[in-house]
Short mmCIF file of C-alpha atoms in Angstrom, two decimals:
data_model
loop_
_atom_site.label_atom_id
_atom_site.label_comp_id
_atom_site.label_asym_id
_atom_site.label_seq_id
_atom_site.Cartn_x
_atom_site.Cartn_y
_atom_site.Cartn_z
CA MET A 1099 -14.75 42.89 -9.01
CA PRO A 1100 -12.77 39.96 -7.60
CA SER A 1101 -14.72 37.20 -5.90
CA HIS A 1102 -14.12 36.60 -2.21
CA ALA A 1103 -16.30 33.51 -1.94
CA PRO A 1104 -14.91 31.00 0.56
CA THR A 1105 -13.12 27.97 -0.80
CA PRO A 1106 -15.40 24.91 -0.58
CA ALA A 1107 -14.42 22.36 2.06
CA PRO A 1108 -12.70 19.28 0.62
CA THR A 1109 -14.76 16.17 0.06
CA ASN A 1110 -14.13 13.88 3.02
CA GLY A 1111 -14.15 10.12 2.65
CA HIS A 1112 -16.48 8.44 0.14
CA VAL A 1113 -13.79 5.73 0.04
CA SER A 1114 -11.16 7.69 -1.95
CA HIS A 1115 -10.50 10.27 -4.61
CA TRP A 1116 -9.48 7.51 -7.02
CA PHE A 1117 -13.10 6.50 -7.61
CA ASP A 1118 -15.31 8.69 -9.80
CA GLY A 1119 -18.21 8.35 -7.40
CA PRO A 1120 -19.39 5.07 -5.89
CA PRO A 1121 -19.06 2.27 -8.46
CA VAL A 1122 -22.14 0.31 -9.42
CA PRO A 1123 -21.79 -2.85 -7.31
CA ARG A 1124 -21.90 -6.30 -8.78
CA PRO A 1125 -24.63 -8.66 -7.54
CA PRO A 1126 -24.09 -10.54 -4.26
CA LEU A 1127 -23.73 -14.29 -3.95
CA PRO A 1128 -27.10 -15.65 -5.15
CA GLY A 1129 -27.08 -18.64 -2.78
CA SER A 1130 -24.97 -21.59 -1.71
CA ARG A 1131 -22.83 -23.17 -4.38
CA ASP A 1132 -19.77 -25.33 -5.03
CA ALA A 1133 -16.42 -24.19 -6.39
CA ASP A 1134 -12.88 -25.49 -6.76
CA ILE A 1135 -11.36 -22.40 -5.14
CA CYS A 1136 -12.95 -19.64 -3.06
CA ILE A 1137 -11.01 -16.40 -2.60
CA VAL A 1138 -12.08 -13.95 0.11
CA GLY A 1139 -11.33 -10.34 -0.79
CA ALA A 1140 -11.41 -8.53 -4.15
CA GLY A 1141 -8.40 -6.30 -3.66
CA TYR A 1142 -5.13 -6.71 -5.52
CA THR A 1143 -4.16 -9.96 -3.75
CA GLY A 1144 -7.44 -11.71 -4.42
CA LEU A 1145 -7.82 -10.45 -7.98
CA TRP A 1146 -4.24 -11.21 -9.01
CA THR A 1147 -4.54 -14.69 -7.48
CA ALA A 1148 -7.75 -15.35 -9.41
CA TYR A 1149 -6.06 -14.08 -12.57
CA TYR A 1150 -2.99 -16.32 -12.32
CA LEU A 1151 -4.96 -19.39 -11.27
CA LYS A 1152 -7.30 -18.99 -14.22
CA GLN A 1153 -4.35 -18.44 -16.55
CA ALA A 1154 -2.74 -21.62 -15.27
CA ASP A 1155 -5.91 -23.74 -15.45
CA PRO A 1156 -8.92 -22.25 -17.25
CA SER A 1157 -11.10 -25.15 -16.10
CA LEU A 1158 -10.92 -24.10 -12.43
CA ARG A 1159 -14.21 -22.94 -10.92
CA ILE A 1160 -13.13 -19.87 -8.96
CA VAL A 1161 -15.37 -17.72 -6.76
CA VAL A 1162 -14.22 -14.37 -5.35
CA LEU A 1163 -16.23 -12.92 -2.45
CA GLU A 1164 -16.02 -9.22 -1.59
CA ALA A 1165 -17.71 -7.50 1.35
CA ARG A 1166 -18.26 -4.18 -0.48
CA PHE A 1167 -16.89 -3.76 -4.00
CA ALA A 1168 -13.63 -4.57 -5.79
CA GLY A 1169 -10.92 -2.17 -4.67
CA PHE A 1170 -12.84 -0.92 -1.63
CA GLY A 1171 -9.87 -1.43 0.70
CA ALA A 1172 -6.25 -0.38 0.37
CA SER A 1173 -6.19 -1.37 -3.32
CA GLY A 1174 -8.45 1.58 -4.13
CA ARG A 1175 -7.09 4.07 -1.60
CA ASN A 1176 -3.28 3.86 -1.74
CA GLY A 1177 -0.72 6.33 -3.03
CA GLY A 1178 -0.31 4.67 -6.41
CA TRP A 1179 3.32 3.53 -6.06
CA LEU A 1180 3.92 0.44 -8.19
CA SER A 1181 7.36 -0.03 -6.65
CA GLY A 1182 9.90 -2.73 -5.89
CA LEU A 1183 9.88 -1.85 -2.19
CA VAL A 1184 10.19 -4.96 -0.03
CA PRO A 1185 7.31 -5.45 2.44
CA GLY A 1186 9.62 -6.08 5.37
CA ASP A 1187 13.15 -5.70 6.70
CA ARG A 1188 15.76 -7.21 4.36
CA GLU A 1189 18.45 -7.38 7.05
CA ARG A 1190 16.23 -9.27 9.49
CA MET A 1191 14.93 -11.64 6.83
CA ALA A 1192 18.52 -12.32 5.71
CA ARG A 1193 19.53 -13.28 9.24
CA GLN A 1194 16.65 -15.75 9.31
CA TYR A 1195 16.64 -17.09 5.75
CA GLY A 1196 19.99 -16.13 4.22
CA ARG A 1197 21.17 -13.25 2.10
CA ASP A 1198 20.74 -14.99 -1.28
CA ALA A 1199 17.06 -15.65 -0.57
CA VAL A 1200 16.44 -11.98 0.22
CA VAL A 1201 18.32 -10.80 -2.88
CA ALA A 1202 16.09 -13.11 -4.93
CA TRP A 1203 13.03 -11.64 -3.18
CA GLN A 1204 14.12 -8.10 -4.01
CA ARG A 1205 14.75 -8.98 -7.64
CA ALA A 1206 11.39 -10.72 -7.90
CA LEU A 1207 9.66 -7.56 -6.68
CA ASN A 1208 11.57 -5.36 -9.11
CA ASP A 1209 10.59 -7.71 -11.93
CA ALA A 1210 6.96 -7.57 -10.80
CA VAL A 1211 6.83 -3.83 -11.52
CA ASP A 1212 7.30 -4.58 -15.21
CA GLU A 1213 5.01 -7.59 -15.07
CA VAL A 1214 2.10 -5.49 -13.79
CA ILE A 1215 2.76 -2.96 -16.55
CA ASP A 1216 2.82 -5.74 -19.15
CA VAL A 1217 -0.39 -7.38 -17.91
CA ALA A 1218 -2.19 -4.03 -17.83
CA ALA A 1219 -1.20 -3.42 -21.45
CA ARG A 1220 -2.13 -6.95 -22.53
CA GLU A 1221 -5.54 -6.85 -20.81
CA ASN A 1222 -6.31 -3.25 -21.87
CA ILE A 1223 -6.37 -1.94 -18.30
CA ASP A 1224 -5.90 1.83 -18.37
CA ALA A 1225 -4.35 2.53 -14.97
CA GLY A 1226 -2.49 5.72 -15.84
CA ILE A 1227 0.86 3.96 -15.61
CA VAL A 1228 4.06 5.95 -16.09
CA LYS A 1229 7.34 4.32 -15.05
CA GLY A 1230 9.25 7.37 -13.85
CA GLY A 1231 10.88 5.81 -10.79
CA THR A 1232 10.88 7.21 -7.25
CA LEU A 1233 12.55 10.39 -6.03
CA GLU A 1234 13.45 10.19 -2.33
CA ILE A 1235 14.48 13.46 -0.71
CA ALA A 1236 16.14 14.68 2.49
CA ARG A 1237 15.37 18.08 3.98
CA ASN A 1238 17.64 18.18 7.02
CA PRO A 1239 21.05 16.69 7.93
CA ALA A 1240 19.59 13.72 9.83
CA GLN A 1241 17.37 12.82 6.89
CA ALA A 1242 20.35 13.21 4.55
CA THR A 1243 22.33 10.72 6.65
CA ARG A 1244 19.49 8.18 6.44
CA LEU A 1245 19.03 8.83 2.75
CA ALA A 1246 22.69 8.10 2.02
CA ALA A 1247 22.46 4.89 4.04
CA ALA A 1248 19.26 3.89 2.21
CA ALA A 1249 20.82 4.48 -1.21
CA ASP A 1250 23.85 2.40 -0.19
CA ALA A 1251 21.56 -0.37 1.07
CA GLU A 1252 19.71 -0.49 -2.26
CA SER A 1253 23.02 -1.11 -4.03
CA ARG A 1254 24.07 -3.76 -1.51
CA TRP A 1255 20.81 -5.62 -2.06
CA GLY A 1256 21.30 -5.72 -5.81
CA VAL A 1257 18.92 -2.91 -6.79
CA ASP A 1258 20.37 -1.57 -10.03
CA GLY A 1259 20.12 1.95 -11.38
CA VAL A 1260 19.86 3.85 -8.09
CA ALA A 1261 21.40 7.32 -8.54
CA THR A 1262 22.37 9.69 -5.72
CA LEU A 1263 21.50 13.30 -6.57
CA THR A 1264 22.62 16.69 -5.34
CA ALA A 1265 20.01 19.31 -4.47
CA GLY A 1266 20.54 20.86 -7.90
CA GLU A 1267 20.13 17.56 -9.71
CA SER A 1268 16.98 16.84 -7.72
CA ALA A 1269 15.57 20.23 -8.75
CA GLN A 1270 16.03 19.30 -12.40
CA ARG A 1271 13.34 16.67 -11.79
CA ILE A 1272 11.07 18.46 -9.28
CA ARG A 1273 11.67 21.95 -7.88
CA LEU A 1274 11.03 21.30 -4.18
CA ALA A 1275 11.77 23.59 -1.24
CA GLY A 1276 14.53 22.81 1.24
CA VAL A 1277 16.04 19.71 -0.39
CA LEU A 1278 19.59 18.88 0.72
CA ALA A 1279 20.04 15.60 -1.12
CA ALA A 1280 18.06 12.97 -2.97
CA TYR A 1281 18.26 9.68 -4.80
CA HIS A 1282 16.33 8.20 -7.70
CA ASN A 1283 15.27 4.56 -7.87
CA PRO A 1284 14.04 3.50 -11.33
CA HIS A 1285 11.97 0.55 -10.11
CA CYS A 1286 8.66 2.34 -9.62
CA ALA A 1287 5.71 3.50 -11.70
CA ARG A 1288 2.93 5.98 -10.97
CA ILE A 1289 -0.51 4.40 -11.25
CA GLN A 1290 -4.16 5.25 -10.68
CA PRO A 1291 -4.78 2.53 -8.08
CA ALA A 1292 -8.55 2.20 -8.29
CA SER A 1293 -8.38 1.93 -12.07
CA LEU A 1294 -5.99 -1.00 -11.71
CA ALA A 1295 -8.27 -2.71 -9.19
CA ARG A 1296 -11.42 -2.23 -11.24
CA GLY A 1297 -9.61 -3.25 -14.42
CA LEU A 1298 -8.40 -6.46 -12.79
CA ALA A 1299 -11.94 -7.19 -11.57
CA ASP A 1300 -13.32 -6.83 -15.10
CA THR A 1301 -10.49 -8.96 -16.47
CA VAL A 1302 -11.00 -11.93 -14.14
CA GLN A 1303 -14.73 -11.88 -14.79
CA ARG A 1304 -14.01 -11.96 -18.53
CA LEU A 1305 -11.82 -15.02 -17.91
CA GLY A 1306 -14.71 -16.82 -16.22
CA VAL A 1307 -14.14 -16.05 -12.52
CA ASP A 1308 -17.36 -15.51 -10.52
CA LEU A 1309 -16.98 -12.26 -8.55
CA TYR A 1310 -19.67 -11.45 -6.01
CA GLU A 1311 -19.70 -8.08 -4.27
CA ARG A 1312 -21.71 -7.11 -1.17
CA SER A 1313 -20.98 -10.65 0.07
CA PRO A 1314 -19.04 -10.45 3.38
CA ALA A 1315 -17.47 -13.60 4.75
CA THR A 1316 -18.87 -14.39 8.19
CA GLU A 1317 -16.88 -17.59 8.66
CA ILE A 1318 -13.82 -18.94 6.88
CA GLY A 1319 -12.70 -22.51 7.40
CA PRO A 1320 -11.57 -25.71 5.71
CA GLY A 1321 -14.02 -26.61 3.00
CA GLY A 1322 -15.86 -23.34 2.62
CA VAL A 1323 -16.81 -19.75 3.34
CA ALA A 1324 -20.10 -18.64 4.89
CA THR A 1325 -21.83 -15.37 3.94
CA PRO A 1326 -25.25 -13.92 4.82
CA TRP A 1327 -26.46 -15.09 1.40
CA GLY A 1328 -25.19 -18.66 1.45
CA THR A 1329 -22.04 -20.77 1.65
CA VAL A 1330 -19.42 -21.36 -0.98
CA ARG A 1331 -18.21 -24.92 -0.57
CA ALA A 1332 -14.67 -25.35 -1.88
CA PRO A 1333 -11.72 -27.63 -1.03
CA ILE A 1334 -9.37 -24.64 -1.33
CA VAL A 1335 -10.06 -21.35 0.49
CA LEU A 1336 -7.69 -18.40 0.15
CA ARG A 1337 -7.82 -15.37 2.43
CA ALA A 1338 -6.87 -12.03 0.86
CA THR A 1339 -8.30 -9.65 3.44
CA GLU A 1340 -5.20 -7.52 4.32
CA GLY A 1341 -6.20 -4.60 6.60
CA PHE A 1342 -9.65 -6.08 7.27
CA THR A 1343 -8.26 -9.35 8.66
CA ALA A 1344 -8.72 -8.27 12.28
CA ARG A 1345 -12.50 -8.34 11.77
CA LEU A 1346 -12.51 -12.08 11.16
CA PRO A 1347 -13.12 -14.57 13.99
CA GLY A 1348 -9.90 -15.65 15.69
CA LEU A 1349 -7.69 -13.21 13.76
CA ARG A 1350 -8.07 -9.97 15.74
CA ARG A 1351 -4.39 -9.94 16.77
CA ARG A 1352 -2.90 -11.47 13.62
CA TRP A 1353 -2.31 -8.23 11.69
CA LEU A 1354 -2.77 -4.70 12.95
CA PRO A 1355 -4.89 -2.40 10.72
CA MET A 1356 -2.60 0.63 10.37
CA ASN A 1357 -4.24 3.81 9.14
CA SER A 1358 -2.82 6.04 6.41
CA SER A 1359 -4.38 9.21 4.99
CA MET A 1360 -4.24 11.19 1.77
CA ILE A 1361 -5.34 14.43 0.18
CA ALA A 1362 -5.60 15.46 -3.47
CA THR A 1363 -5.52 19.00 -4.81
CA GLU A 1364 -7.70 20.47 -7.46
CA PRO A 1365 -6.10 20.26 -10.94
CA ILE A 1366 -3.02 22.47 -10.98
CA PRO A 1367 -2.70 25.11 -13.73
CA GLN A 1368 -0.07 24.55 -16.40
CA ARG A 1369 1.81 27.73 -15.49
CA ILE A 1370 2.45 26.30 -12.01
CA TRP A 1371 3.56 22.95 -13.43
CA GLU A 1372 6.06 24.82 -15.57
CA ASP A 1373 7.57 26.15 -12.34
CA ILE A 1374 7.44 22.81 -10.48
CA GLY A 1375 8.64 20.52 -13.26
CA TRP A 1376 7.79 16.91 -12.38
CA GLN A 1377 7.66 16.01 -16.06
CA GLY A 1378 8.87 12.47 -15.38
CA ARG A 1379 5.88 11.65 -13.13
CA GLU A 1380 8.22 10.21 -10.50
CA THR A 1381 6.62 9.14 -7.26
CA LEU A 1382 7.95 11.29 -4.41
CA GLY A 1383 8.81 10.55 -0.78
CA ASP A 1384 11.12 11.61 2.03
CA THR A 1385 13.15 10.03 4.82
CA ALA A 1386 11.35 11.62 7.76
CA HIS A 1387 10.08 9.23 10.44
CA GLY A 1388 6.56 10.53 9.80
CA PHE A 1389 7.22 10.28 6.08
CA PHE A 1390 5.05 11.50 3.21
CA TYR A 1391 4.43 9.88 -0.18
CA ALA A 1392 3.10 11.69 -3.25
CA GLN A 1393 2.43 11.53 -6.96
CA ARG A 1394 1.46 13.78 -9.87
CA THR A 1395 -1.87 12.30 -10.90
CA VAL A 1396 -3.22 11.43 -14.32
CA ASP A 1397 -5.37 14.60 -14.27
CA ASP A 1398 -2.52 16.86 -13.07
CA ARG A 1399 -3.33 17.09 -9.39
CA ILE A 1400 -0.96 16.30 -6.54
CA ALA A 1401 -1.98 13.47 -4.23
CA ILE A 1402 0.03 13.27 -1.00
CA GLY A 1403 -0.30 10.98 1.98
CA GLY A 1404 1.08 10.18 5.40
CA ARG A 1405 0.16 8.96 8.86
CA SER A 1406 -2.45 10.74 10.97
CA VAL A 1407 -4.43 8.62 13.39
CA PRO A 1408 -2.21 5.56 12.91
CA TYR A 1409 -4.38 3.09 14.81
CA ARG A 1410 -7.88 3.04 16.25
CA PHE A 1411 -8.49 1.31 19.59
CA GLY A 1412 -9.67 -2.29 19.27
CA SER A 1413 -8.60 -2.49 15.60
CA ARG A 1414 -11.60 -0.38 14.59
CA LEU A 1415 -11.77 0.80 10.98
CA ASP A 1416 -12.67 4.08 9.31
CA ARG A 1417 -16.11 4.80 7.88
CA ASP A 1418 -15.73 4.72 4.12
CA GLY A 1419 -12.49 6.67 4.22
CA GLN A 1420 -13.57 9.57 6.43
CA VAL A 1421 -10.54 11.32 7.88
CA PRO A 1422 -10.22 13.88 10.72
CA ARG A 1423 -10.11 17.43 9.36
CA ARG A 1424 -6.91 18.07 11.30
CA THR A 1425 -5.32 15.39 9.13
CA ILE A 1426 -6.28 17.26 5.96
CA THR A 1427 -4.77 20.39 7.50
CA ARG A 1428 -1.54 18.60 8.44
CA LEU A 1429 -1.11 17.05 4.99
CA ARG A 1430 -1.82 20.42 3.38
CA GLN A 1431 0.93 21.94 5.52
CA THR A 1432 3.34 19.20 4.47
CA LEU A 1433 2.49 19.79 0.81
CA HIS A 1434 2.96 23.54 1.07
CA SER A 1435 6.27 23.13 2.90
CA ILE A 1436 7.78 21.20 0.00
CA LEU A 1437 5.87 22.88 -2.85
CA PRO A 1438 4.97 26.45 -1.87
CA GLN A 1439 4.06 27.01 -5.53
CA VAL A 1440 0.68 25.31 -4.88
CA ALA A 1441 -0.22 27.25 -1.72
CA ASP A 1442 -3.24 28.82 -3.46
CA VAL A 1443 -4.49 25.60 -5.07
CA PRO A 1444 -7.51 24.26 -3.12
CA ILE A 1445 -7.59 20.77 -1.65
CA ALA A 1446 -10.31 18.76 -3.36
CA HIS A 1447 -10.48 15.56 -1.34
CA GLY A 1448 -9.25 13.87 1.82
CA TRP A 1449 -9.54 10.18 2.65
CA CYS A 1450 -7.92 7.33 4.57
CA GLY A 1451 -7.63 3.57 4.62
CA VAL A 1452 -5.94 0.72 6.44
CA LEU A 1453 -3.00 -1.51 5.63
CA ALA A 1454 -2.02 -4.69 7.47
CA VAL A 1455 1.04 -4.73 9.72
CA PRO A 1456 2.32 -8.01 11.24
CA ARG A 1457 4.01 -7.80 14.65
CA ASP A 1458 7.47 -8.17 13.07
CA TRP A 1459 6.59 -5.98 10.04
CA GLU A 1460 7.17 -8.89 7.62
CA ALA A 1461 4.65 -9.94 4.95
CA THR A 1462 3.80 -13.58 4.39
CA VAL A 1463 2.44 -16.01 1.79
CA ASP A 1464 1.35 -19.49 2.86
CA PHE A 1465 -0.79 -22.48 1.91
CA ASP A 1466 -1.59 -25.59 3.93
CA PRO A 1467 -2.43 -28.50 1.60
CA SER A 1468 -3.85 -30.57 4.44
CA SER A 1469 -6.59 -28.04 5.23
CA GLY A 1470 -6.80 -26.32 1.87
CA LEU A 1471 -6.40 -22.93 3.54
CA GLY A 1472 -4.05 -20.26 2.22
CA TRP A 1473 -3.42 -16.57 2.69
CA ALA A 1474 -1.17 -13.68 1.73
CA GLY A 1475 -0.75 -10.22 3.16
CA GLY A 1476 0.76 -8.02 5.84
CA TYR A 1477 2.40 -5.80 3.21
CA VAL A 1478 3.16 -2.91 5.63
CA GLY A 1479 2.19 -0.34 3.02
CA HIS A 1480 4.25 -1.78 0.16
CA GLY A 1481 1.58 -3.97 -1.37
CA VAL A 1482 0.82 -2.52 -4.80
CA THR A 1483 3.59 -4.58 -6.39
CA ALA A 1484 4.03 -7.20 -3.65
CA THR A 1485 0.44 -8.39 -4.15
CA ASN A 1486 1.30 -9.42 -7.69
CA ARG A 1487 4.25 -11.56 -6.59
CA ALA A 1488 2.28 -12.92 -3.63
CA ALA A 1489 -0.52 -13.97 -5.97
CA ARG A 1490 1.82 -15.71 -8.39
CA THR A 1491 3.47 -17.45 -5.45
CA LEU A 1492 0.13 -18.51 -3.97
CA THR A 1493 -0.86 -19.86 -7.37
CA ASP A 1494 2.22 -22.09 -7.47
CA LEU A 1495 1.62 -23.28 -3.90
CA VAL A 1496 -2.03 -24.11 -4.57
CA LEU A 1497 -1.19 -26.00 -7.76
CA GLY A 1498 1.65 -27.87 -6.06
CA ARG A 1499 4.29 -26.40 -8.36
CA SER A 1500 7.80 -25.95 -7.03
CA SER A 1501 9.30 -22.75 -8.41
CA ALA A 1502 11.75 -19.97 -7.63
CA LEU A 1503 8.82 -18.06 -6.17
CA THR A 1504 7.93 -20.78 -3.68
CA GLU A 1505 11.51 -20.61 -2.37
CA LEU A 1506 11.33 -16.90 -1.50
CA PRO A 1507 11.77 -16.10 2.20
CA TRP A 1508 8.25 -14.82 2.87
CA VAL A 1509 6.72 -18.19 1.99
CA GLY A 1510 5.62 -19.81 5.24
CA HIS A 1511 6.97 -16.95 7.37
CA ARG A 1512 5.10 -16.67 10.67
CA SER A 1513 4.80 -13.64 12.95
CA ARG A 1514 3.63 -13.67 16.53
CA GLY A 1515 0.36 -11.92 17.32
CA TRP A 1516 0.02 -8.36 18.50
CA GLU A 1517 -0.43 -7.59 22.18
CA PRO A 1518 -3.99 -7.41 23.57
CA GLU A 1519 -5.67 -4.08 24.22
CA PRO A 1520 -4.97 -1.61 25.68
CA LEU A 1521 -1.27 -2.47 25.19
CA ARG A 1522 -1.65 -2.52 21.41
CA TRP A 1523 -3.19 0.96 21.27
CA ILE A 1524 -0.75 2.42 23.81
CA GLY A 1525 2.23 0.98 21.96
CA VAL A 1526 1.28 2.17 18.48
CA ARG A 1527 0.11 5.55 19.71
CA GLY A 1528 3.33 6.00 21.66
CA MET A 1529 5.46 4.93 18.69
CA TYR A 1530 4.04 7.57 16.38
CA LEU A 1531 4.14 10.29 19.01
CA ALA A 1532 7.82 9.42 19.40
CA TYR A 1533 8.34 9.70 15.64
CA GLN A 1534 6.69 13.13 15.63
CA ALA A 1535 9.00 14.22 18.43
CA ALA A 1536 12.01 12.80 16.58
CA ASP A 1537 11.15 14.69 13.39
CA TRP A 1538 10.72 17.90 15.40
CA HIS A 1539 14.12 17.31 17.02
CA GLU A 1540 15.82 16.63 13.69
CA PHE A 1541 14.36 19.67 11.95
CA ARG A 1542 15.82 21.79 14.73
CA GLY A 1543 19.39 20.78 14.12
CA SER A 1544 20.07 17.18 15.13
CA ALA A 1545 22.88 15.99 12.85
CA GLY A 1546 22.05 12.30 13.18
CA THR A 1547 18.91 10.24 13.66
CA SER A 1548 17.13 11.26 16.83
CA PRO A 1549 17.64 8.73 19.66
CA ILE A 1550 13.89 9.00 20.27
CA ALA A 1551 13.25 7.31 16.91
CA VAL A 1552 15.94 4.68 17.50
CA ILE A 1553 14.28 3.64 20.75
CA ALA A 1554 10.81 3.65 19.15
CA ASP A 1555 12.05 1.41 16.31
CA ARG A 1556 13.55 -1.10 18.73
CA ILE A 1557 10.44 -1.28 20.89
CA ALA A 1558 8.13 -1.60 17.90
CA GLY A 1559 10.29 -4.09 16.03
CA ARG A 1560 9.98 -1.79 13.00
CA PRO A 1561 12.53 -1.80 10.15
CA HIS A 1562 14.89 1.16 10.25
#
């Protein structure tokens, strides 16, 4: 007789699906000590920076401090898009810094995709990397208009290889429901993000970097970093705290911790994959205002993400990735709307995390030689690749090396702070409610972008 046992509820939180259970943490800082460079944060930015600094000068005494464990933040929770996406608005940055500088920035990010792949191979980091590019789709006329404009913009900014696809051509890659048009950008690879973070952590330790987990920074300033277990005294201190920056003294309004959520299915049977396709392991996204992002995982699941509760009052953070159950339901509905073939495949896991958003939605890299303080971040959700270029740039700045990277437009860029509460919460909450309304309007026949979204973009200062 057939079984009618209820489907188990998805695992909720526990950081993310990308970790096979909680990793065994490294020891905390054993007491006060001296170093040449102290890096706060063992996500991609901090780990890549330690890697390039140690490559440049093996004699450097480098300490990395991490509040929980390497990859605990966005580096171990993201959608796994190693893409050339710019963490900001190219048009706005061009008005401020010149078109040539922004074209160079875009090319540097595209090049970084291959650099990450090369380093992973050289250092034996198995991050499930497949460079299949990105497939962007449109499912209504308004989305199709934006998609065409986005494909044209990629060409104008010197992104080579972008191909516009008909619905039929898109289906040859992935058989999705309701696609009107699509384009393929080759500058992206699917990765297992936590594997990359943990592999980088092991690599920098092997190179001689001291990495201490369970060692939260309680004070960061010129000359050192204080923790509950002691102080690291160092003439150079680099902050790589991304979405957790608002928790640090004096930085609550510097970058807003924006929330993003994901779900992952159980492994999908081969007979269903034969119907879906997706043999190229492209990353997948759409041009809705409340967009989704997805990948076919190393173990043949589908992981898909999007916004849910975009911001928590007072810049509060999630509890180890726990996500509202309504978010899991909403993401499941999105998945089933584009891939009805998986309607009977259970959802295994739901989780969330935060990314850092500056007030003008532009990332930054900076170093002040007079104080010895440096930082990088504010990647607005496009940090998997950008962290690599930011780290190489920060390395050149710290070592006083003038290079093409130190001339890129995000170096030294400053954003004004976010508004105080409750204006911050009201504004972000209102922006995403407006985007939901705009998507509803467009799916019901609006030929062009909903004016609701246009107004929300202008008020928020968000790229569009």
